[in-house]
Amino acid sequence: MKNNSNGLKLIEKLKEKSASYKVVDLYKRKIVVAWPDKLVENVIDDDVELKVRVSKPWQLASNEWKKDKTIVNVDGIEIGGRNIVVAAGPCAIEDEDIAIEIAKAVKKAGAKMFRGGAYKPRTSPYTFQGLGENGLKILRKVYEVVGLPIVTEVMDTRDVEKVASFAHMLQIGARNSQNFPLLREVGKAKKPVLLKRGMSMTTEEWLLAAEYILLESNGDVVLCERGIRTFEKNTRFTLDLAGLAYVKTVTHLPLAVDPSHPAGRRDLVEPLALAAIAAGADMLIVEVHIAPEKALSDSEQQLTISMFEELMKKLKMVAEALGRSI
Amino acid sequence: MKNNSNGLKLIEKLKEKSASYKVVDLYKRKIVVAWPDKLVENVIDDDVELKVRVSKPWQLASNEWKKDKTIVNVDGIEIGGRNIVVAAGPCAIEDEDIAIEIAKAVKKAGAKMFRGGAYKPRTSPYTFQGLGENGLKILRKVYEVVGLPIVTEVMDTRDVEKVASFAHMLQIGARNSQNFPLLREVGKAKKPVLLKRGMSMTTEEWLLAAEYILLESNGDVVLCERGIRTFEKNTRFTLDLAGLAYVKTVTHLPLAVDPSHPAGRRDLVEPLALAAIAAGADMLIVEVHIAPEKALSDSEQQLTISMFEELMKKLKMVAEALGRSI
Amino acid sequence: MKNNSNGLKLIEKLKEKSASYKVVDLYKRKIVVAWPDKLVENVIDDDVELKVRVSKPWQLASNEWKKDKTIVNVDGIEIGGRNIVVAAGPCAIEDEDIAIEIAKAVKKAGAKMFRGGAYKPRTSPYTFQGLGENGLKILRKVYEVVGLPIVTEVMDTRDVEKVASFAHMLQIGARNSQNFPLLREVGKAKKPVLLKRGMSMTTEEWLLAAEYILLESNGDVVLCERGIRTFEKNTRFTLDLAGLAYVKTVTHLPLAVDPSHPAGRRDLVEPLALAAIAAGADMLIVEVHIAPEKALSDSEQQLTISMFEELMKKLKMVAEALGRSI
Amino acid sequence: MKNNSNGLKLIEKLKEKSASYKVVDLYKRKIVVAWPDKLVENVIDDDVELKVRVSKPWQLASNEWKKDKTIVNVDGIEIGGRNIVVAAGPCAIEDEDIAIEIAKAVKKAGAKMFRGGAYKPRTSPYTFQGLGENGLKILRKVYEVVGLPIVTEVMDTRDVEKVASFAHMLQIGARNSQNFPLLREVGKAKKPVLLKRGMSMTTEEWLLAAEYILLESNGDVVLCERGIRTFEKNTRFTLDLAGLAYVKTVTHLPLAVDPSHPAGRRDLVEPLALAAIAAGADMLIVEVHIAPEKALSDSEQQLTISMFEELMKKLKMVAEALGRSI
C-alpha cells in the first residue's frame, strides 16, 4: 500500500468479491495479501503502490515481490548478509557452569550466537526431556555473562511467550515444522524464528510453513535445513543441500544449515558444515560440548571444543574463497 | 503392584537408586514404570505382583507384559475386538445439514462412528482452515441427531479440553505425531485417542509416541496407519501395511487404517481398505461426502455415498472370510 | 493395422515425416507404434484399422487401446483371469531332492507354479551366488517330476537363451528392472516375463520398463510389486499396494505381488499376502522351504510348509469373498 | 602374501577347512581373500605377510587393510591425489563436430577428462537411446583431436570389451549399480571404473558393488555419488554428501560427485559442485553443452560453456582454500 493508506478501500473491494485477505506489516511495508487468485486478479485500487501476482504457492516468502535478500537481526547479529553466522552450543542445557564454559569457548573460536535446548523433543519419554524453565534461566545467564544471543527451541503454544522473554531467537524444531498453531504463535511473538525443515517436508511445504509466520507480520524467519529421512542408514539423516540451493532461488529469506543432526557422528560434521556454506548457507548451527561423551543427549554428534576451533578455521577459509566472511 | 499397594515402598527403593519412575493407572492395574534398566534391574519389592523387563524401547505399549489385546471403548463402540469398526464422514465439517446427511447415510451403510475435521492442519495458510469451535458444535449436533460417536482432530494443547468436551475420540494428526506436549495433553484428557502415524515416522517412533499417552494413564489408544512419504508420485502417500503387520506383532493396542489419504483419489480407496482389513486392521477411517466435488478440502479422495455402500458390502465379505465381522 | 496389411504404406508416410516407429506383433494384432506425437498426429492411412493416441508415457502397456485384461499363459497356467495363481518355492535352488520335496508340498497345498533361483543377485560377493546352470537343470527336473511350470531369474543378457530353454517364465529381478538391454533380450526370447518393480522405481518407470519388453513383440508380461525402499527399518521393504492399485487402473497387464521380500520375516508374509489379493493381485510369488533355517539365503523370510498350507487356506477364503478363486 | 609366494600352501589349508577364497592381484600385492570368518580365523601360514580381519562387510574396499588413499590413473590423469579432477562434456554424444567443440571449450576451462554417453540408459524406449558404437568412435576422435581421456557408460556385458577398446574409463550407471555380471565384467576388463551409486543404494551396498570389481583384481575404482531418490520434488534427486563423507571414512578408494543429475536444472549445478568438493570429493563429472537447449537428453541440466568457465573459477578458489588444487 501507499505510505499513508490504511487499505480500507481495497479491503472493501475484496469483501465485495468475497475474497479472503489479510493485512500484514512486513519489512516496513503495509501489505494486503488476498486470495484466491480468480477473485482477486481484477481488483484495482488507487492506494495500492505495487500489485504482485506471485506464481508460487508461497506468497510473502517469495522473492518475486521482494527482490532484496532479507537480513534477520538477532540482538545485533545480522543473518543473511555477507557474513556467515555460526551458532554453537550443546544439544541440551544441563548445567550452568558447563553452559557458560562452552559459550566462552565457542565465542572465542568465532561463534556469534549460542544454541542449547531447554525444552527437548525426545522420541522416547524415557530419555532426558530438558530442564524446561530452569534451562531458559541458564540460557539467560549465559547471555549475560558471555554476551552471545540465544537461540532455543519452543515446543508448546503455551510456552511461546515465556521462551520469547528469555531467548533472542525462537527455534521451531523439525517435529513441529507443521505444527500450525505454534507457527502462528511464534509469528505473533515478533521474535526472530529459526524454522527447521521437517524430516519429510518438501521444500514447498517448508516455505509454506514460513508463510504462516510471515502472515503474522513477522518477517524475521531463517529457514534451517537439517537433513531429511531416507533409506540410508550410515548417517542419521540425509542433508539436502540440493533442496537448500533450490529454496535460495525462490525466497528472500536467509538459509541456515544444521550439520550435526544429519551427521549423527562428530567426524562427519566438518565436511557437511563446509559443504553447507559452499552451497550458500547464511548460517550454521552446530552442536558443541566441552565433554560430549558425558552429554545426556546426542553425545555422538557434538563436537569437542578443539574440533570446533579447527572447523571454524576451515570455514573461514572457504567463506573467503566464496567472497564472504565468518 | 498388588491390589492394595500404593507402591510407596517400591518408590522409596527406586529413589535410593536415583532411578526415574512413573506411577501409572492402566487397564485397571497400578503400574510403576522405572528406568533406566541398569539401575532398576535388581530392585525387589514384596508389593510388586509382577515384574516385567520389556525388551523393546516402548514399555507400556508392548505386548510382552499385556498379552491380551486391548479393546478401546468409544461411547459403547468397541475397537480391537472381533468386529471391525468403520468411521466415516467428510474431510472437514463445512455445514450442519450436509454433515447430518452424510452421517445418516454412512450409518445406514454400516459405519459405527462419524469423522470430520473442525480444526484442519493445512499445508498452506491460504486454504480452508476448518470451522474451529463451530465445527465442534456441528459434530455434537450430528451425534445428537444421528447417534454416531465422534472422532475429530485436536491440534493445539490449549484446545484439548474443549475438543474433549465435544468429541468421543481425539485424533492426533500425522503432522502432530511427535508433538510431545500435545500427546501428553490428550493423555491427561482421558478420552480415547486415534494416533495417526507421522508421514516419516518409523514404527518404533510411532509406538513411542503412544507411550507418551499411556504414561499419562490413558490406555485407550488406537494406532492409525495413513501412509508414509516416499518417492512414488502417482499416489498421495505409500500405505505401509507391512509396518502395520509388524506393529501388530509387538503391541496390544488396536490398529486402524486410513485408506483415503494414501490413495489421494477415490478409485484407489476400495482396494486399500480391503487390503487393510486383510492385513489385520481393527478399524478403518474413511472420507465420505455426499458431493465430494464441492468439498473445500481433499475433494479428490472422498468417496461418494454409493461408493461407500459398495465398499461396505465388500468389506463385510472379506471380514467374514477372515473370521471377523463389520 | 487391418488384417492383411503389411503396413508398408504407413511406414513410408512416417519416414517422410522423419518420425520414429516400430512394427510390433502383439496379442494377435499388428501394431505400428510411432512417435513423437507432434510428427505423427496427422498421419492418416487406409490400412490402419484403429488409431489410438495414448495419453500416458507408456503406450503398449496402457489400457487405453487394449481394454480387455491380458491373460498370460505359462505352460497352461493362466495369470490374469478369475483364478489367482500362486507360485511358491525356495529362495535359491541348492539341492535336487530338497527342491523336489518342496515342489511336491507346495503343489499339494495349491501352488500352480514353482519358483527358485539358479542365478542369484547378491548384495555381497561373499554370499551364496546360486548354482547357475546346475540350478537350471534341477529346476527342469522339478518340472518333469512334479509338473509345476518354472519361474526363475535371469541376470545377464548372455544367459537369456539358456535360461529360456529351461524355464517357463523369466524373472527380471528388482535390481535389473532398469537393465534395458536385458529387458529387450527377454522381450526377444518370447517367453512370459515376471517383471519385478525396482526398489526405488516409480510406477511410471515400472510401466515403461514393461514397454521395453512389449516393443519386442512380447506381450506376456506380469508386473510384480515386491516392496520399495523407505526409511522404515522393522520390515525389509515397504510393500506398495497403493502403487499396485494405481497401476491396475492404467494397464491391461496382470499384476503379481511378492510378499516375502518386503516382510523380511516369515510371520509377516501371511498378512501381506492376504492384503495383496484384497488389493487386486492376480498372482503371488512366495518363498517356501522345507527347512528355512538351513537355507543359504533369505532364511528368515521363507515359510515352512505348514505355514504355507495355512496361508493357502486363508487366501482361498479371501479370494472367494472377492469373487475369485485360487 | 610374501613376495615370492604363490599362496598354494595357504589355499590348501583353506580347502581343508572348506572355506571360500579368491586370489587377487591388487595394488601390486597378491592377496588371498577368504571367508566366512569362522572357518578362516585360525588359519595360519608362513607365506602370509599380513593377515587382516576387516570388520566391515566390504573387505578389499576397506581402509582397514590399505591405509593409504588409492590414486586411480586414467591415461595419466590422477584421481584421488591433491588435485581435484573435473570431467566434463555433454549428456549424450550426438555429433562429432559438436563433441569436439565442447571438448576444446571444457579443456580450456580446466577440465581434465571428457564425458559423453554413447549407450544411454533411458527410462522410456521412446526417447533418444544414444548412438552406440558410432558414439564410441566419435569419443575416440575427440580424444585424438583434443587429448582429454574419455569416460563413458557401458550397459551390457556383451559390450564391455568394445567400450574398453575406445574409452579410458568405464562408467557403471546408477541403474546398473547392482548389475553384478556387469560389475564382474568391467572388473575383468582391467580399465578404470567410475561406479555410480544407485538411486536407492545404501552406502554399504555401494561399497559391496565396488567389491565385486576389486575381486576381479581391478583396483582402479572411483565411487561416484549422483543423488538418491527421496520424496523431494523440486530437485531431480537428493545429493547425499553425508553419505559421501561417511564412505570417505571407511574406504581407500577415491570419490567423485555428479552434481548435474541431482540438480536437474543448470542453476543448481554450481552450488552442488562447490558443496561436493567442500565435502571432500576427489573428482567432479559435469554435464556441459555448447547449446544445451538443443540437446536430445537432459537439456535442462547441462551447463553452458560460460557457466562452466565461471564454475571452474569458483571451484579453484574453494579447492585452494581447502589445500587442494584443480
PDB file of C-alpha atoms in Angstrom, chain B residues 109-309:
ATOM      1  CA  ALA B 109     -24.321 -48.297   5.204  1.00  0.00           C
ATOM      2  CA  GLY B 110     -22.806 -49.705   8.394  1.00  0.00           C
ATOM      3  CA  ALA B 111     -20.412 -47.082   9.761  1.00  0.00           C
ATOM      4  CA  LYS B 112     -20.215 -47.078  13.549  1.00  0.00           C
ATOM      5  CA  MET B 113     -18.503 -43.730  14.085  1.00  0.00           C
ATOM      6  CA  PHE B 114     -18.516 -40.307  12.435  1.00  0.00           C
ATOM      7  CA  ARG B 115     -15.343 -38.489  11.426  1.00  0.00           C
ATOM      8  CA  GLY B 116     -14.955 -34.858  10.371  1.00  0.00           C
ATOM      9  CA  GLY B 117     -12.441 -32.090  10.925  1.00  0.00           C
ATOM     10  CA  ALA B 118     -13.183 -28.895  12.803  1.00  0.00           C
ATOM     11  CA  TYR B 119      -9.534 -27.894  13.183  1.00  0.00           C
ATOM     12  CA  LYS B 120      -7.706 -28.667   9.951  1.00  0.00           C
ATOM     13  CA  PRO B 121      -3.915 -28.771   9.655  1.00  0.00           C
ATOM     14  CA  ARG B 122      -3.376 -27.330   6.192  1.00  0.00           C
ATOM     15  CA  THR B 123      -0.051 -27.126   4.393  1.00  0.00           C
ATOM     16  CA  SER B 124      -0.909 -23.671   3.106  1.00  0.00           C
ATOM     17  CA  PRO B 125      -2.355 -20.808   5.133  1.00  0.00           C
ATOM     18  CA  TYR B 126      -4.306 -19.820   2.028  1.00  0.00           C
ATOM     19  CA  THR B 127      -6.584 -22.873   2.097  1.00  0.00           C
ATOM     20  CA  PHE B 128      -9.676 -23.611   4.194  1.00  0.00           C
ATOM     21  CA  GLN B 129      -8.574 -23.978   7.840  1.00  0.00           C
ATOM     22  CA  GLY B 130     -11.724 -25.541   9.288  1.00  0.00           C
ATOM     23  CA  LEU B 131     -14.619 -24.046  11.252  1.00  0.00           C
ATOM     24  CA  GLY B 132     -12.969 -24.443  14.655  1.00  0.00           C
ATOM     25  CA  GLU B 133     -15.371 -24.352  17.595  1.00  0.00           C
ATOM     26  CA  ASN B 134     -18.365 -24.005  15.280  1.00  0.00           C
ATOM     27  CA  GLY B 135     -17.279 -27.237  13.658  1.00  0.00           C
ATOM     28  CA  LEU B 136     -17.208 -28.904  17.070  1.00  0.00           C
ATOM     29  CA  LYS B 137     -20.746 -27.758  17.727  1.00  0.00           C
ATOM     30  CA  ILE B 138     -21.924 -29.227  14.433  1.00  0.00           C
ATOM     31  CA  LEU B 139     -20.198 -32.503  15.269  1.00  0.00           C
ATOM     32  CA  ARG B 140     -22.030 -32.596  18.587  1.00  0.00           C
ATOM     33  CA  LYS B 141     -25.284 -31.965  16.785  1.00  0.00           C
ATOM     34  CA  VAL B 142     -24.529 -34.831  14.407  1.00  0.00           C
ATOM     35  CA  TYR B 143     -24.051 -37.097  17.412  1.00  0.00           C
ATOM     36  CA  GLU B 144     -27.317 -35.984  18.988  1.00  0.00           C
ATOM     37  CA  VAL B 145     -29.309 -36.395  15.788  1.00  0.00           C
ATOM     38  CA  VAL B 146     -27.695 -39.471  14.223  1.00  0.00           C
ATOM     39  CA  GLY B 147     -26.150 -41.211  17.222  1.00  0.00           C
ATOM     40  CA  LEU B 148     -22.709 -41.980  15.823  1.00  0.00           C
ATOM     41  CA  PRO B 149     -19.842 -41.224  18.248  1.00  0.00           C
ATOM     42  CA  ILE B 150     -17.467 -38.533  17.007  1.00  0.00           C
ATOM     43  CA  VAL B 151     -13.746 -38.688  16.254  1.00  0.00           C
ATOM     44  CA  THR B 152     -12.088 -35.374  15.383  1.00  0.00           C
ATOM     45  CA  GLU B 153      -8.638 -33.872  15.369  1.00  0.00           C
ATOM     46  CA  VAL B 154      -7.095 -31.633  18.001  1.00  0.00           C
ATOM     47  CA  MET B 155      -4.012 -29.603  17.058  1.00  0.00           C
ATOM     48  CA  ASP B 156      -3.233 -27.296  19.967  1.00  0.00           C
ATOM     49  CA  THR B 157      -2.577 -28.132  23.625  1.00  0.00           C
ATOM     50  CA  ARG B 158      -4.844 -25.198  24.513  1.00  0.00           C
ATOM     51  CA  ASP B 159      -7.795 -26.786  22.689  1.00  0.00           C
ATOM     52  CA  VAL B 160      -7.655 -30.294  24.140  1.00  0.00           C
ATOM     53  CA  GLU B 161     -10.132 -29.706  26.943  1.00  0.00           C
ATOM     54  CA  LYS B 162     -12.596 -28.035  24.608  1.00  0.00           C
ATOM     55  CA  VAL B 163     -12.402 -30.682  21.883  1.00  0.00           C
ATOM     56  CA  ALA B 164     -12.695 -33.417  24.520  1.00  0.00           C
ATOM     57  CA  SER B 165     -15.925 -31.856  25.740  1.00  0.00           C
ATOM     58  CA  PHE B 166     -17.490 -32.188  22.269  1.00  0.00           C
ATOM     59  CA  ALA B 167     -15.954 -35.368  20.811  1.00  0.00           C
ATOM     60  CA  HIS B 168     -15.736 -39.010  21.877  1.00  0.00           C
ATOM     61  CA  MET B 169     -12.331 -39.736  20.447  1.00  0.00           C
ATOM     62  CA  LEU B 170      -9.440 -37.316  19.939  1.00  0.00           C
ATOM     63  CA  GLN B 171      -7.423 -37.622  16.776  1.00  0.00           C
ATOM     64  CA  ILE B 172      -3.735 -36.747  16.670  1.00  0.00           C
ATOM     65  CA  GLY B 173      -2.900 -35.991  13.048  1.00  0.00           C
ATOM     66  CA  ALA B 174       0.169 -37.148  11.167  1.00  0.00           C
ATOM     67  CA  ARG B 175       1.822 -33.725  11.420  1.00  0.00           C
ATOM     68  CA  ASN B 176       1.450 -33.717  15.217  1.00  0.00           C
ATOM     69  CA  SER B 177       2.501 -37.313  15.772  1.00  0.00           C
ATOM     70  CA  GLN B 178       5.660 -36.135  17.524  1.00  0.00           C
ATOM     71  CA  ASN B 179       4.143 -33.063  19.155  1.00  0.00           C
ATOM     72  CA  PHE B 180       5.013 -34.359  22.591  1.00  0.00           C
ATOM     73  CA  PRO B 181       3.231 -31.716  24.694  1.00  0.00           C
ATOM     74  CA  LEU B 182       0.053 -32.450  22.734  1.00  0.00           C
ATOM     75  CA  LEU B 183       0.482 -36.211  23.225  1.00  0.00           C
ATOM     76  CA  ARG B 184       0.786 -35.662  26.983  1.00  0.00           C
ATOM     77  CA  GLU B 185      -2.241 -33.402  26.999  1.00  0.00           C
ATOM     78  CA  VAL B 186      -4.537 -35.869  25.226  1.00  0.00           C
ATOM     79  CA  GLY B 187      -3.199 -38.480  27.624  1.00  0.00           C
ATOM     80  CA  LYS B 188      -4.390 -36.356  30.535  1.00  0.00           C
ATOM     81  CA  ALA B 189      -7.774 -35.762  28.876  1.00  0.00           C
ATOM     82  CA  LYS B 190      -8.623 -39.421  29.474  1.00  0.00           C
ATOM     83  CA  LYS B 191     -10.510 -39.700  26.197  1.00  0.00           C
ATOM     84  CA  PRO B 192      -9.829 -42.434  23.613  1.00  0.00           C
ATOM     85  CA  VAL B 193      -7.127 -41.317  21.178  1.00  0.00           C
ATOM     86  CA  LEU B 194      -6.663 -42.115  17.479  1.00  0.00           C
ATOM     87  CA  LEU B 195      -2.931 -41.663  16.961  1.00  0.00           C
ATOM     88  CA  LYS B 196      -2.006 -41.260  13.315  1.00  0.00           C
ATOM     89  CA  ARG B 197       1.451 -42.274  12.231  1.00  0.00           C
ATOM     90  CA  GLY B 198       3.596 -39.407  11.007  1.00  0.00           C
ATOM     91  CA  MET B 199       4.459 -39.419   7.336  1.00  0.00           C
ATOM     92  CA  SER B 200       8.128 -40.103   8.027  1.00  0.00           C
ATOM     93  CA  MET B 201       7.726 -41.865  11.352  1.00  0.00           C
ATOM     94  CA  THR B 202       9.267 -45.265  11.901  1.00  0.00           C
ATOM     95  CA  THR B 203       7.105 -47.914  13.541  1.00  0.00           C
ATOM     96  CA  GLU B 204       9.346 -47.590  16.588  1.00  0.00           C
ATOM     97  CA  GLU B 205       8.736 -43.852  16.862  1.00  0.00           C
ATOM     98  CA  TRP B 206       5.001 -44.449  16.448  1.00  0.00           C
ATOM     99  CA  LEU B 207       4.908 -46.828  19.389  1.00  0.00           C
ATOM    100  CA  LEU B 208       6.979 -44.407  21.452  1.00  0.00           C
ATOM    101  CA  ALA B 209       4.505 -41.632  20.653  1.00  0.00           C
ATOM    102  CA  ALA B 210       1.758 -43.903  22.016  1.00  0.00           C
ATOM    103  CA  GLU B 211       3.934 -44.447  25.073  1.00  0.00           C
ATOM    104  CA  TYR B 212       3.700 -40.711  25.873  1.00  0.00           C
ATOM    105  CA  ILE B 213      -0.086 -41.067  26.051  1.00  0.00           C
ATOM    106  CA  LEU B 214      -0.071 -44.336  28.014  1.00  0.00           C
ATOM    107  CA  LEU B 215       2.305 -42.816  30.565  1.00  0.00           C
ATOM    108  CA  GLU B 216      -0.457 -40.311  31.424  1.00  0.00           C
ATOM    109  CA  SER B 217      -2.577 -43.297  32.499  1.00  0.00           C
ATOM    110  CA  ASN B 218      -4.607 -43.220  29.302  1.00  0.00           C
ATOM    111  CA  GLY B 219      -4.624 -46.702  27.788  1.00  0.00           C
ATOM    112  CA  ASP B 220      -7.306 -46.056  25.169  1.00  0.00           C
ATOM    113  CA  VAL B 221      -5.037 -45.558  22.191  1.00  0.00           C
ATOM    114  CA  VAL B 222      -5.728 -46.758  18.639  1.00  0.00           C
ATOM    115  CA  LEU B 223      -2.738 -46.601  16.274  1.00  0.00           C
ATOM    116  CA  CYS B 224      -3.673 -45.404  12.793  1.00  0.00           C
ATOM    117  CA  GLU B 225      -1.556 -46.050   9.692  1.00  0.00           C
ATOM    118  CA  ARG B 226      -2.254 -43.463   6.958  1.00  0.00           C
ATOM    119  CA  GLY B 227       0.623 -43.750   4.537  1.00  0.00           C
ATOM    120  CA  ILE B 228       4.234 -42.672   4.620  1.00  0.00           C
ATOM    121  CA  ARG B 229       6.109 -40.379   2.334  1.00  0.00           C
ATOM    122  CA  THR B 230       8.154 -41.967  -0.450  1.00  0.00           C
ATOM    123  CA  PHE B 231       9.367 -41.105  -3.936  1.00  0.00           C
ATOM    124  CA  GLU B 232       6.231 -42.576  -5.585  1.00  0.00           C
ATOM    125  CA  LYS B 233       4.124 -39.820  -7.119  1.00  0.00           C
ATOM    126  CA  ASN B 234       1.054 -41.478  -8.590  1.00  0.00           C
ATOM    127  CA  THR B 235      -0.433 -41.979  -5.125  1.00  0.00           C
ATOM    128  CA  ARG B 236      -0.513 -39.333  -2.399  1.00  0.00           C
ATOM    129  CA  PHE B 237       1.288 -41.453   0.217  1.00  0.00           C
ATOM    130  CA  THR B 238       2.520 -45.051   0.388  1.00  0.00           C
ATOM    131  CA  LEU B 239       0.258 -47.092   2.668  1.00  0.00           C
ATOM    132  CA  ASP B 240       2.587 -49.190   4.811  1.00  0.00           C
ATOM    133  CA  LEU B 241       0.681 -52.376   5.600  1.00  0.00           C
ATOM    134  CA  ALA B 242       3.950 -54.205   6.260  1.00  0.00           C
ATOM    135  CA  GLY B 243       4.576 -51.688   9.046  1.00  0.00           C
ATOM    136  CA  LEU B 244       1.041 -52.265  10.335  1.00  0.00           C
ATOM    137  CA  ALA B 245       1.548 -56.032  10.311  1.00  0.00           C
ATOM    138  CA  TYR B 246       4.819 -55.616  12.185  1.00  0.00           C
ATOM    139  CA  VAL B 247       3.317 -53.359  14.848  1.00  0.00           C
ATOM    140  CA  LYS B 248       0.521 -55.868  15.389  1.00  0.00           C
ATOM    141  CA  THR B 249       3.123 -58.438  16.446  1.00  0.00           C
ATOM    142  CA  VAL B 250       4.565 -56.228  19.199  1.00  0.00           C
ATOM    143  CA  THR B 251       1.684 -54.291  20.755  1.00  0.00           C
ATOM    144  CA  HIS B 252      -1.620 -54.966  22.499  1.00  0.00           C
ATOM    145  CA  LEU B 253      -3.151 -51.772  21.129  1.00  0.00           C
ATOM    146  CA  PRO B 254      -5.745 -51.886  18.301  1.00  0.00           C
ATOM    147  CA  LEU B 255      -4.729 -50.768  14.820  1.00  0.00           C
ATOM    148  CA  ALA B 256      -6.623 -48.561  12.399  1.00  0.00           C
ATOM    149  CA  VAL B 257      -6.018 -47.652   8.770  1.00  0.00           C
ATOM    150  CA  ASP B 258      -6.966 -44.509   6.879  1.00  0.00           C
ATOM    151  CA  PRO B 259      -7.095 -45.616   3.214  1.00  0.00           C
ATOM    152  CA  SER B 260      -8.234 -42.203   1.929  1.00  0.00           C
ATOM    153  CA  HIS B 261      -5.055 -40.158   2.370  1.00  0.00           C
ATOM    154  CA  PRO B 262      -2.582 -42.607   0.803  1.00  0.00           C
ATOM    155  CA  ALA B 263      -4.985 -43.152  -2.104  1.00  0.00           C
ATOM    156  CA  GLY B 264      -5.371 -39.445  -2.774  1.00  0.00           C
ATOM    157  CA  ARG B 265      -8.086 -40.335  -5.290  1.00  0.00           C
ATOM    158  CA  ARG B 266     -11.349 -42.093  -4.662  1.00  0.00           C
ATOM    159  CA  ASP B 267     -10.938 -45.003  -7.055  1.00  0.00           C
ATOM    160  CA  LEU B 268      -7.991 -46.329  -5.010  1.00  0.00           C
ATOM    161  CA  VAL B 269      -9.734 -46.198  -1.627  1.00  0.00           C
ATOM    162  CA  GLU B 270     -11.565 -49.504  -2.025  1.00  0.00           C
ATOM    163  CA  PRO B 271      -8.548 -51.731  -2.803  1.00  0.00           C
ATOM    164  CA  LEU B 272      -6.599 -50.125   0.049  1.00  0.00           C
ATOM    165  CA  ALA B 273      -9.464 -50.508   2.525  1.00  0.00           C
ATOM    166  CA  LEU B 274      -9.863 -54.176   1.605  1.00  0.00           C
ATOM    167  CA  ALA B 275      -6.112 -54.728   1.852  1.00  0.00           C
ATOM    168  CA  ALA B 276      -6.062 -53.025   5.255  1.00  0.00           C
ATOM    169  CA  ILE B 277      -8.520 -55.378   6.867  1.00  0.00           C
ATOM    170  CA  ALA B 278      -6.892 -58.353   5.156  1.00  0.00           C
ATOM    171  CA  ALA B 279      -3.625 -57.243   6.775  1.00  0.00           C
ATOM    172  CA  GLY B 280      -5.313 -57.163  10.171  1.00  0.00           C
ATOM    173  CA  ALA B 281      -6.678 -53.660  10.789  1.00  0.00           C
ATOM    174  CA  ASP B 282      -9.267 -53.376  13.592  1.00  0.00           C
ATOM    175  CA  MET B 283     -10.686 -50.098  12.355  1.00  0.00           C
ATOM    176  CA  LEU B 284     -10.990 -48.049   9.185  1.00  0.00           C
ATOM    177  CA  ILE B 285     -11.442 -44.320   8.929  1.00  0.00           C
ATOM    178  CA  VAL B 286     -12.773 -43.306   5.535  1.00  0.00           C
ATOM    179  CA  GLU B 287     -13.545 -39.949   3.970  1.00  0.00           C
ATOM    180  CA  VAL B 288     -17.079 -39.822   2.542  1.00  0.00           C
ATOM    181  CA  HIS B 289     -19.088 -36.886   1.235  1.00  0.00           C
ATOM    182  CA  ILE B 290     -22.487 -36.525  -0.385  1.00  0.00           C
ATOM    183  CA  ALA B 291     -20.935 -34.254  -3.014  1.00  0.00           C
ATOM    184  CA  PRO B 292     -17.161 -34.705  -2.943  1.00  0.00           C
ATOM    185  CA  GLU B 293     -16.583 -32.368  -5.858  1.00  0.00           C
ATOM    186  CA  LYS B 294     -17.900 -29.472  -3.769  1.00  0.00           C
ATOM    187  CA  ALA B 295     -15.797 -30.210  -0.653  1.00  0.00           C
ATOM    188  CA  LEU B 296     -13.385 -27.454   0.438  1.00  0.00           C
ATOM    189  CA  SER B 297     -10.537 -29.915   1.090  1.00  0.00           C
ATOM    190  CA  ASP B 298      -9.458 -33.333  -0.180  1.00  0.00           C
ATOM    191  CA  SER B 299     -12.253 -33.362  -2.724  1.00  0.00           C
ATOM    192  CA  GLU B 300     -10.386 -35.878  -4.906  1.00  0.00           C
ATOM    193  CA  GLN B 301     -10.253 -38.628  -2.324  1.00  0.00           C
ATOM    194  CA  GLN B 302     -13.655 -38.541  -0.619  1.00  0.00           C
ATOM    195  CA  LEU B 303     -15.971 -41.382  -1.566  1.00  0.00           C
ATOM    196  CA  THR B 304     -19.500 -40.775  -2.738  1.00  0.00           C
ATOM    197  CA  ILE B 305     -22.240 -42.406  -0.662  1.00  0.00           C
ATOM    198  CA  SER B 306     -22.821 -45.087  -3.264  1.00  0.00           C
ATOM    199  CA  MET B 307     -19.116 -45.909  -3.444  1.00  0.00           C
ATOM    200  CA  PHE B 308     -19.084 -46.188   0.343  1.00  0.00           C
ATOM    201  CA  GLU B 309     -22.103 -48.502   0.327  1.00  0.00           C
TER     202      GLU B 309
END
